[in-house]
Tab-separated table of C-alpha atoms and ligand atoms in Angstrom:
chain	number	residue	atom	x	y	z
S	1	UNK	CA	100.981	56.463	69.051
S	2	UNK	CA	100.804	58.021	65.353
S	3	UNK	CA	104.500	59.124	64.565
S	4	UNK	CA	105.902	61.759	62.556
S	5	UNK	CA	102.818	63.763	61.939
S	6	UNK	CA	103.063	67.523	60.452
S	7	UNK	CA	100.577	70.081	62.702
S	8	UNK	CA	100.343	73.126	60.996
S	9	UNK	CA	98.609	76.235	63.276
S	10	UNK	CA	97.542	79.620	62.693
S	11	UNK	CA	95.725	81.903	64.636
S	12	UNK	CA	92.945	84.353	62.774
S	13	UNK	CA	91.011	87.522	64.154
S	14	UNK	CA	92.008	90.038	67.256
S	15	UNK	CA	94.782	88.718	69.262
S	16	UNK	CA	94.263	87.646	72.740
S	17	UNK	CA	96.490	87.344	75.330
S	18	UNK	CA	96.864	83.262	75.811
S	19	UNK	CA	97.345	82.739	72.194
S	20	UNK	CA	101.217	81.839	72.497
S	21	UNK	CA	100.096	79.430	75.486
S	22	UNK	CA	97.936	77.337	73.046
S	23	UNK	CA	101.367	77.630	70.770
S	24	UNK	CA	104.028	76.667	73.774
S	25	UNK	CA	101.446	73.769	74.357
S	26	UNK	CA	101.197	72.459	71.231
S	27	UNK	CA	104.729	73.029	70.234
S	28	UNK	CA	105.667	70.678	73.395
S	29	UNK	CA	102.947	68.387	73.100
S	30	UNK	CA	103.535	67.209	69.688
S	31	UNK	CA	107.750	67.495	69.474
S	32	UNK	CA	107.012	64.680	72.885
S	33	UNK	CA	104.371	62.703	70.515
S	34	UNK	CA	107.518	62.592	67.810
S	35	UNK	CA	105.691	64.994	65.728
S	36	UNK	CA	106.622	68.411	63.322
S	37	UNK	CA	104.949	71.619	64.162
S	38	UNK	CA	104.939	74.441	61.113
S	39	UNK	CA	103.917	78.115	62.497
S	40	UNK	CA	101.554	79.873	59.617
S	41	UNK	CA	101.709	83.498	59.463
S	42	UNK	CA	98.898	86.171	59.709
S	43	UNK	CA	96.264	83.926	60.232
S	44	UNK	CA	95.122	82.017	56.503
S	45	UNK	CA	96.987	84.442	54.615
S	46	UNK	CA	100.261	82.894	55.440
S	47	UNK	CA	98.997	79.499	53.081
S	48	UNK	CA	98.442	81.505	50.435
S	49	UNK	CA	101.918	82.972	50.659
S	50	UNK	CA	103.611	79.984	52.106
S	51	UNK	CA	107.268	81.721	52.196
S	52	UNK	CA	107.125	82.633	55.766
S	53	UNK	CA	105.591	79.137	57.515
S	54	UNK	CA	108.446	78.139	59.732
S	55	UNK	CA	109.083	75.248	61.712
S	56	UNK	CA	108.830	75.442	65.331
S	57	UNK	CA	110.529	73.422	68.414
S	58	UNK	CA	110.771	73.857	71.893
S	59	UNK	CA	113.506	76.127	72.170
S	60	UNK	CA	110.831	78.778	69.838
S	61	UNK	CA	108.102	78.613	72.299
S	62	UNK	CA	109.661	77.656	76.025
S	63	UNK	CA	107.907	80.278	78.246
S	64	UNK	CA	106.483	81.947	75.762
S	65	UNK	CA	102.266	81.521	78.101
S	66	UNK	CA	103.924	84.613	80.250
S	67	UNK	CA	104.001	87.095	76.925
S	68	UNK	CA	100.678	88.736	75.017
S	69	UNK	CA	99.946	88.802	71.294
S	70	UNK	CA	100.955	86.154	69.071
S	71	UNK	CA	104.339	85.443	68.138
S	72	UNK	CA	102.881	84.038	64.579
S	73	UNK	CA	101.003	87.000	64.343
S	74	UNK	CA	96.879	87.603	63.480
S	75	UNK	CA	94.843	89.449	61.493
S	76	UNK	CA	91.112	90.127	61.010
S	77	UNK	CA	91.095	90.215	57.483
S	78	UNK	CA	92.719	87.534	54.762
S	79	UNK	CA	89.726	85.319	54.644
S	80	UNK	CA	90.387	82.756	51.940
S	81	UNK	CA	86.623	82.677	50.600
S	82	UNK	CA	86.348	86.730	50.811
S	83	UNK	CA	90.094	87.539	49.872
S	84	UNK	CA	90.352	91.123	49.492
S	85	UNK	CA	92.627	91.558	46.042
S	86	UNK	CA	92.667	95.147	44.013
S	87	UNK	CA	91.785	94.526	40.533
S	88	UNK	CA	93.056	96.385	37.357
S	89	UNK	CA	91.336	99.738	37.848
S	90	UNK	CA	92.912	100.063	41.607
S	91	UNK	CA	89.417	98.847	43.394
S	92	UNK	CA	88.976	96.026	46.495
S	93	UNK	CA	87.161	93.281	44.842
S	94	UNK	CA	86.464	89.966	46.850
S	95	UNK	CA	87.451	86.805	45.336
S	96	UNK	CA	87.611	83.007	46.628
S	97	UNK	CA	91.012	81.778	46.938
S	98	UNK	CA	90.377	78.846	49.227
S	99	UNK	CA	91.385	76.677	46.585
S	100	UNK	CA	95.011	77.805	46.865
S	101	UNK	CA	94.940	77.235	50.742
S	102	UNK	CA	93.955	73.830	50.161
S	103	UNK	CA	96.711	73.188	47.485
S	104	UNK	CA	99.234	74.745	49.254
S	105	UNK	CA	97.837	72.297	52.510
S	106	UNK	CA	98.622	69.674	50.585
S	107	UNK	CA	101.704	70.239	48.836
S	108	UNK	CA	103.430	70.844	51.998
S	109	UNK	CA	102.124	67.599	53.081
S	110	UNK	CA	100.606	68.732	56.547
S	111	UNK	CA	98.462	66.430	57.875
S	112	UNK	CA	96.423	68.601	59.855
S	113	UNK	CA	95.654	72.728	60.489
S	114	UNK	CA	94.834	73.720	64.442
S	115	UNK	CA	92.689	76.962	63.478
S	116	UNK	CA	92.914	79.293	66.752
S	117	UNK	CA	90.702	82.010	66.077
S	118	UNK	CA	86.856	83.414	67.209
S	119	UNK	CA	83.765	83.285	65.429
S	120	UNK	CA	84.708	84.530	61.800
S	121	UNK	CA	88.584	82.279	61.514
S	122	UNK	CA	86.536	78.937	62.785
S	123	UNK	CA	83.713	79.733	60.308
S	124	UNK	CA	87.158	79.459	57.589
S	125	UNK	CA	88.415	76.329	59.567
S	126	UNK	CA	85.032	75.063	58.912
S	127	UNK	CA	84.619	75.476	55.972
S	128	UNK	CA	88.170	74.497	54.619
S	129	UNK	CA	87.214	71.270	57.112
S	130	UNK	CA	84.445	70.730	53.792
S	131	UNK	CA	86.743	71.461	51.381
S	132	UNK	CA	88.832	68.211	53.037
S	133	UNK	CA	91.163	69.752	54.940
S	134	UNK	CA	91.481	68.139	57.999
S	135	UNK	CA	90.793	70.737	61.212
S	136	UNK	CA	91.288	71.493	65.060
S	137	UNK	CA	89.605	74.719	66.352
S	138	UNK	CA	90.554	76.539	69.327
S	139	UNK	CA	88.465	79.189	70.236
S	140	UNK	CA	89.685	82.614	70.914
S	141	UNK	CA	88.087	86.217	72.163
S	142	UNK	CA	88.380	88.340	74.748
S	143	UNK	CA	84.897	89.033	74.553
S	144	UNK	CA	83.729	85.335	75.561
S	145	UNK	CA	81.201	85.388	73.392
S	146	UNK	CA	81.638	82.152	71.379
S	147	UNK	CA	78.906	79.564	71.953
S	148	UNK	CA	79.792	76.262	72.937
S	149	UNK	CA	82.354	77.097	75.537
S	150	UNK	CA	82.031	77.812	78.808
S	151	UNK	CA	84.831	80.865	78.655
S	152	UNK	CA	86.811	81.535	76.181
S	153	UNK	CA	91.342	82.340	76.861
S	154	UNK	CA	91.781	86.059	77.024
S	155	UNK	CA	88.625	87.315	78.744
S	156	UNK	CA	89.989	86.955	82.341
S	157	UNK	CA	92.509	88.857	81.993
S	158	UNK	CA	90.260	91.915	80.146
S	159	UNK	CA	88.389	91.594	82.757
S	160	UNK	CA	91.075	92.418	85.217
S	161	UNK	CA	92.863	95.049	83.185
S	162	UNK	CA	89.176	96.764	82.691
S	163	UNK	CA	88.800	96.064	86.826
S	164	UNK	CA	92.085	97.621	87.731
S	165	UNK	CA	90.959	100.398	85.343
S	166	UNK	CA	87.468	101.059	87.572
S	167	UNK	CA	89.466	101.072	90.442
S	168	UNK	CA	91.534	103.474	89.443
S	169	UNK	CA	88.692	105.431	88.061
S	170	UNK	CA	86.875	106.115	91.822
S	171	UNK	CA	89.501	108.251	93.594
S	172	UNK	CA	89.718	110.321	90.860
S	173	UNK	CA	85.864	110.737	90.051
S	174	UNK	CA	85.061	111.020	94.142
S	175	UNK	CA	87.952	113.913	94.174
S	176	UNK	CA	86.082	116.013	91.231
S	177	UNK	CA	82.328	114.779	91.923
S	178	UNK	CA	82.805	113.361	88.901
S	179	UNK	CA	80.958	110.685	86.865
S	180	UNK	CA	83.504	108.893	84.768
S	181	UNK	CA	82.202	106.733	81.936
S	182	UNK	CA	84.476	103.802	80.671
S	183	UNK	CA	83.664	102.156	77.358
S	184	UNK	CA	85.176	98.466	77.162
S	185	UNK	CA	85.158	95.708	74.697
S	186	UNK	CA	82.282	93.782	74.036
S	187	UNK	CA	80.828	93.972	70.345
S	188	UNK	CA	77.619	91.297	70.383
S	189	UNK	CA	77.778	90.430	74.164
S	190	UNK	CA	78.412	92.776	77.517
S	191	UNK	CA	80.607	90.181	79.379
S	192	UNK	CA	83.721	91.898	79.687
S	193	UNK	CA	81.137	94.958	80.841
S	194	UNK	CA	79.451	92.812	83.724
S	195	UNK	CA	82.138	91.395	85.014
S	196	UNK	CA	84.496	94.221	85.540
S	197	UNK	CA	81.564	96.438	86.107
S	198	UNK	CA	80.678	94.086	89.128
S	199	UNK	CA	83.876	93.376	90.568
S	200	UNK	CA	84.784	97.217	90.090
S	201	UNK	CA	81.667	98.694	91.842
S	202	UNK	CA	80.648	100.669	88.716
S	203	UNK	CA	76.952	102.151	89.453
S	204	UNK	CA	75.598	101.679	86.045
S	205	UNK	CA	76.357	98.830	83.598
S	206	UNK	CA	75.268	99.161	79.875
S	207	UNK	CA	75.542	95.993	77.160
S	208	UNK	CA	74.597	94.891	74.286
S	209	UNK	CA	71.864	92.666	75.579
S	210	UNK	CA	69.943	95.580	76.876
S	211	UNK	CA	69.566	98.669	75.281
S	212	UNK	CA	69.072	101.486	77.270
S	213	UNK	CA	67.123	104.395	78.212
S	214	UNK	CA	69.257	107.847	79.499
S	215	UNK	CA	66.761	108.828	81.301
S	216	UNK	CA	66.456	105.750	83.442
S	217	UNK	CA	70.716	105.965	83.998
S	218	UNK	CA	70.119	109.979	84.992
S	219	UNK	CA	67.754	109.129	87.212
S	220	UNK	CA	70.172	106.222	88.758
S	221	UNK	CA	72.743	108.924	88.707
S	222	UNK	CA	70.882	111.851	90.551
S	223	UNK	CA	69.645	109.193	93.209
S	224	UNK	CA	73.165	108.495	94.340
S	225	UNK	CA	73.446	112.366	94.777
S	226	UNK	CA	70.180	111.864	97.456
S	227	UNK	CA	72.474	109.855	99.457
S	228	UNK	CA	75.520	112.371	99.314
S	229	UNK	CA	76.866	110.289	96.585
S	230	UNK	CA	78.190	112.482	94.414
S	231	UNK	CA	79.995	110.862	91.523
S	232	UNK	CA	79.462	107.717	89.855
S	233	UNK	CA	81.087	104.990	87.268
S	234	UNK	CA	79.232	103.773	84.478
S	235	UNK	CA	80.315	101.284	82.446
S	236	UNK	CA	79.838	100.652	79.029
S	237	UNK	CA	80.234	97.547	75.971
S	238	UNK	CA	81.333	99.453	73.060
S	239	UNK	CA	78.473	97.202	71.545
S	240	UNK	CA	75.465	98.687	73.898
S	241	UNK	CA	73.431	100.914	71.898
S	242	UNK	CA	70.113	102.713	73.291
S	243	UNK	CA	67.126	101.695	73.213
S	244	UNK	CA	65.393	102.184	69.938
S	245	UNK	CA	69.034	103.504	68.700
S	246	UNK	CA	72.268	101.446	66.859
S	247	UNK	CA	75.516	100.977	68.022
S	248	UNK	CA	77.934	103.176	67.058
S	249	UNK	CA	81.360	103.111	64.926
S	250	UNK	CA	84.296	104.567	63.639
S	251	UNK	CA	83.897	102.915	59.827
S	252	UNK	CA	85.532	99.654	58.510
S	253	UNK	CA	88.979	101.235	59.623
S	254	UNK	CA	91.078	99.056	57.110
S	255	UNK	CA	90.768	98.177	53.433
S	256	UNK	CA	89.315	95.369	52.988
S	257	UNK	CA	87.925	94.713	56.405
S	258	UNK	CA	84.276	93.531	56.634
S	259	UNK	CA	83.493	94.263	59.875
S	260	UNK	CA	83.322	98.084	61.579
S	261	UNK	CA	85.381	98.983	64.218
S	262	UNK	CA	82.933	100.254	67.109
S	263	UNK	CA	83.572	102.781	68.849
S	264	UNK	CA	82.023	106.431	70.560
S	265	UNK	CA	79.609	105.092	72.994
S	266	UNK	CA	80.614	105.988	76.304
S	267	UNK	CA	81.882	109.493	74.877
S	268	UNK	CA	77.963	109.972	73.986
S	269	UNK	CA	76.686	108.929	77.827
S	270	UNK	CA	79.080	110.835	79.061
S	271	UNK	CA	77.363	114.234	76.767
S	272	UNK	CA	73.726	113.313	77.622
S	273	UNK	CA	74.989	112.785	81.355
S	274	UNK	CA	76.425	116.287	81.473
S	275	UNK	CA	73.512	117.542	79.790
S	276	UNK	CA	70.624	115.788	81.485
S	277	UNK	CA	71.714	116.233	84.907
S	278	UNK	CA	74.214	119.098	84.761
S	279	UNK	CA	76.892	117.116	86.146
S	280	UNK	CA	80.560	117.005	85.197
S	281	UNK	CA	81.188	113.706	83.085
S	282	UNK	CA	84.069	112.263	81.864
S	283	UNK	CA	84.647	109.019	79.251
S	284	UNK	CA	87.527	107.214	78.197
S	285	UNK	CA	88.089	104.036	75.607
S	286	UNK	CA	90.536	101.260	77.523
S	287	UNK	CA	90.538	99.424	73.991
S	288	UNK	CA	93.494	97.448	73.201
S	289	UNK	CA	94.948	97.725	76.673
S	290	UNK	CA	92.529	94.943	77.255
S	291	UNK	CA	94.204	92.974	74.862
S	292	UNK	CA	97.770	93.286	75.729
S	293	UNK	CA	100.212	92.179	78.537
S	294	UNK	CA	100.460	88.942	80.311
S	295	UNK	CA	98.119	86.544	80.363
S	296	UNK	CA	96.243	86.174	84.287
S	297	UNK	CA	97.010	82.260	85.666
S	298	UNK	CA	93.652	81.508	84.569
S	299	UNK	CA	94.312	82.469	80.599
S	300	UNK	CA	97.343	81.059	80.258
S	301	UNK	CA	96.498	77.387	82.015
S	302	UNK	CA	93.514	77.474	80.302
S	303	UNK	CA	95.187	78.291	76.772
S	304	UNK	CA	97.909	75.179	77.520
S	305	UNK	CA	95.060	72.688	78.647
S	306	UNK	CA	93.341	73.887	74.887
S	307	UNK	CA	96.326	73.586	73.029
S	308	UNK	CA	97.046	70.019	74.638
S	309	UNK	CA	93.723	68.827	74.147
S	310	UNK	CA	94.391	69.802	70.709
S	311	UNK	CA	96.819	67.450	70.342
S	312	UNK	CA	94.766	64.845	71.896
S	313	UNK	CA	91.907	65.384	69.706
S	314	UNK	CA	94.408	65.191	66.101
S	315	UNK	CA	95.813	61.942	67.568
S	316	UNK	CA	91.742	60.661	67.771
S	317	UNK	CA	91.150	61.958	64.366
S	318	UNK	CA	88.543	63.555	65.493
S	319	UNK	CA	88.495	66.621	62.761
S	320	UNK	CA	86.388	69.053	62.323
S	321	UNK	CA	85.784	69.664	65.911
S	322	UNK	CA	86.825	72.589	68.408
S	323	UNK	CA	87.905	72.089	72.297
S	324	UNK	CA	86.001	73.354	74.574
S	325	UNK	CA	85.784	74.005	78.157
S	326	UNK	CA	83.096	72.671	79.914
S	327	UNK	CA	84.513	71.757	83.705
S	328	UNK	CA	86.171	70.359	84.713
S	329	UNK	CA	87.154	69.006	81.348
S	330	UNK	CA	87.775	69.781	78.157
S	331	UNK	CA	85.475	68.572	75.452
S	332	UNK	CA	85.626	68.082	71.979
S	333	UNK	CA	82.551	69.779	69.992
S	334	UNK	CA	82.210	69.861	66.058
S	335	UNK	CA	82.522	73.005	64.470
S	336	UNK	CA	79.376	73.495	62.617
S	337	UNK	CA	77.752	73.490	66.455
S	338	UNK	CA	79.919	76.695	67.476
S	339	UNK	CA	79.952	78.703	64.396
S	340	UNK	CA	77.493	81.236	64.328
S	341	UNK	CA	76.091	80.997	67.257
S	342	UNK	CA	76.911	84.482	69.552
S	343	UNK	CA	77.408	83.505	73.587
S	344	UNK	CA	74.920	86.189	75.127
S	345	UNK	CA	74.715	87.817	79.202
S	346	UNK	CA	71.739	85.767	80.001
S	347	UNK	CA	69.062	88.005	81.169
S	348	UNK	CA	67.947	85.688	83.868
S	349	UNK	CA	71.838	84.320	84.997
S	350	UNK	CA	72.907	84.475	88.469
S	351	UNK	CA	75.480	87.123	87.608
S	352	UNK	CA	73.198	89.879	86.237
S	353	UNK	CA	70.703	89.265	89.244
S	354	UNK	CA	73.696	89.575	91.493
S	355	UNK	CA	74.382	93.063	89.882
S	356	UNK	CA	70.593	94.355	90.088
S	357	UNK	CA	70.568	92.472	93.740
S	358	UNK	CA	73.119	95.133	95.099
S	359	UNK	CA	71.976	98.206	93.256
S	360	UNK	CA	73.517	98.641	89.975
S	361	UNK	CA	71.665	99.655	87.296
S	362	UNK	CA	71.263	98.458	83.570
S	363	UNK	CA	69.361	101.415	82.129
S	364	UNK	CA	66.301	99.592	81.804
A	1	F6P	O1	88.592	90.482	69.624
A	1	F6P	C1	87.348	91.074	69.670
A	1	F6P	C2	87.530	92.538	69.760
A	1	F6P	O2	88.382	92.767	70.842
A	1	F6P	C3	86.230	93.289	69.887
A	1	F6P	O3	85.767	93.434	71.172
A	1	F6P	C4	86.555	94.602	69.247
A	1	F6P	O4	85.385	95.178	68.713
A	1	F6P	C5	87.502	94.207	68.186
A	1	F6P	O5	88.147	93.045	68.614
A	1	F6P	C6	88.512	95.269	67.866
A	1	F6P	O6	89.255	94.855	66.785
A	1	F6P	P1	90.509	95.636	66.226
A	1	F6P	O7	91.701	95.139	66.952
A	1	F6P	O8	90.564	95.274	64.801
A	1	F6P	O9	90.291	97.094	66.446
């Protein structure tokens, strides 16, 4: 077995609960293997400003899975290659400081980084990976939608808060007549949507992978009143947009964020409900109470058996790659196979045919 190796791991994007399960995992795994593990702050930014890294043992992390959010912190912006700095005159200007990361990498003498992040902090672990540095991804959202991967840590248990949510939703829409429209996470792809949608009776499901038509959800609506039922759940991706329309958004939120923070759809169903078919509507925005709490069983066995296989995969050498569920084991794929590539609803799944099977309706 390789001894006293230095692991170094950060975590990069919107946190999701699990992430300090791949940390208590890899924290055991390696102080068992003889090794050192360093804990880098908000995400890359903490190798450019290396005075916060600290060292982590088993006494840090024991039973740490149970708790949400990161104890190392995240952040969605600090990429190294886009850094946002202000220059003289007081303006954001985006400048590659990668170089830094990788000096700093070295000086400390870590021998390798374990990148935890989605789509945009594994597109950085790749691409520090060319730069030489040597790279484990885990991969991270609670939106699932990360190719390569059967299911990504986090999205089981949004998909249980945003169930529990729907549940709670029908006694108090069937008491007004009532149809209540919940928007959930889900920017490129409508799992979180289907899933809880599905397991939460919700009438009419909206994602990103179909844009819709109001008419056609009205319609879906006002049939249910044929049969005496008289109030309905709809619910929505924040990334579903209708159909010849765009998705909609509150701005880039944050200096120097590159990304928009979406936001406002289900409040606009809810209006062209109300106004199409004269019935009372209602919307509301779970948002980050899908991200916080405890992990479900599911997230947080499935974040140690990542960060273990983790481990595994540094003590093969086998950089550059990213584990990946694909059951019952856990693979190792190479990064430039995941980044990029957006994990869709498959229009023709077994899931979404279950949903139109028993009645629910897309908007299409
Ligand atoms: O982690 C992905 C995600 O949860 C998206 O579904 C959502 O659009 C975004 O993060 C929200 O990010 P923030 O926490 O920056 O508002």
């Amino acid at each position: 077995m390789t001894k006293g190796l230095k692991i170094a791991i950060n975590m990069g994007g919107g946190d999701a609960p699990g992430l300090n399960a791949v940390l208590e995992a890899v924290v055991r795994s390696a102080y068992n293997r003889g090794w050192e593990v360093y804990g880098i702050k908000n995400s890359y930014e903490g190798l450019l400003d290396t005075s916060e890294i600290i060292r982590l043992s088993p006494e840090h992390v024991w039973h740490i899975s149970s708790i949400g959010g990161t104890i190392l912190g995240t952040t969605n912006k600090g990429n190294p290659f886009q850094m946002p700095l202000t220059n003289a005159v007081g303006e954001i200007e985006f400048r590659d400081v990668s170089d830094k990361v990788v000096d700093n990498f070295k000086r400390l003498r870590l021998d390798c980084l374990i990148a935890v992040g989605g789509d945009g902090s594994l597109q950085i672990a790749h691409d520090l990976f060319k730069k030489g540095v040597p790279v484990i991804g885990v991969p991270k959202t609670i939106d699932n939608d990360l190719a390569a991967t059967i299911i990504t840590f986090g999205f089981d248990t949004a998909v249980s808060i945003a169930t529990e949510a729907i549940d709670r939703l029908h006694p108090t829409a069937k008491s007004h007549d009532r149809v209540m429209v919940v928007e959930v996470m889900g920017r490129h792809a409508g799992w979180i949507a289907l899933n809880s949608g599905i397991s939460g009776s919700a009438d009419v499901i909206l994602i990103p992978e179909i844009p819709f038509d109001m008419q056609k959800v009205c319609d879906h609506i006002m049939e249910g009143e044929l049969r005496r039922q008289r109030y309905a759940i709809v619910v929505v991706a924040e990334g579903a947009a209708p159909e010849g329309g765009t998705t909609l958004d509150k701005g880039s939120g944050e200096a120097g964020r590159q990304d928009v923070v979406l936001g406002g759809i289900a409040d606009y169903v809810a209006k062209e409900i109300s106004r199409q078919t004269g019935k009372d509507s209602r919307s509301l925005v779970l948002g980050h109470l899908q991200r916080g709490g405890s992990p479900t069983t599911f997230d947080r066995l499935l974040s140690l058996r990542f960060g273990a296989a983790a481990l595994r995969l540094v003590e093969k050498k086998k950089f550059g790659s990213m584990v990946a569920l694909d059951p019952p084991d856990i693979k190792a794929i190479p990064l430039e196979n995941v980044i990029g590539g957006i994990k869709r609803v498959p229009l023709d799944g077994d899931t979404l045919q279950t949903a139109r099977e028993i009645g629910i309706c897309f908007g299409d």
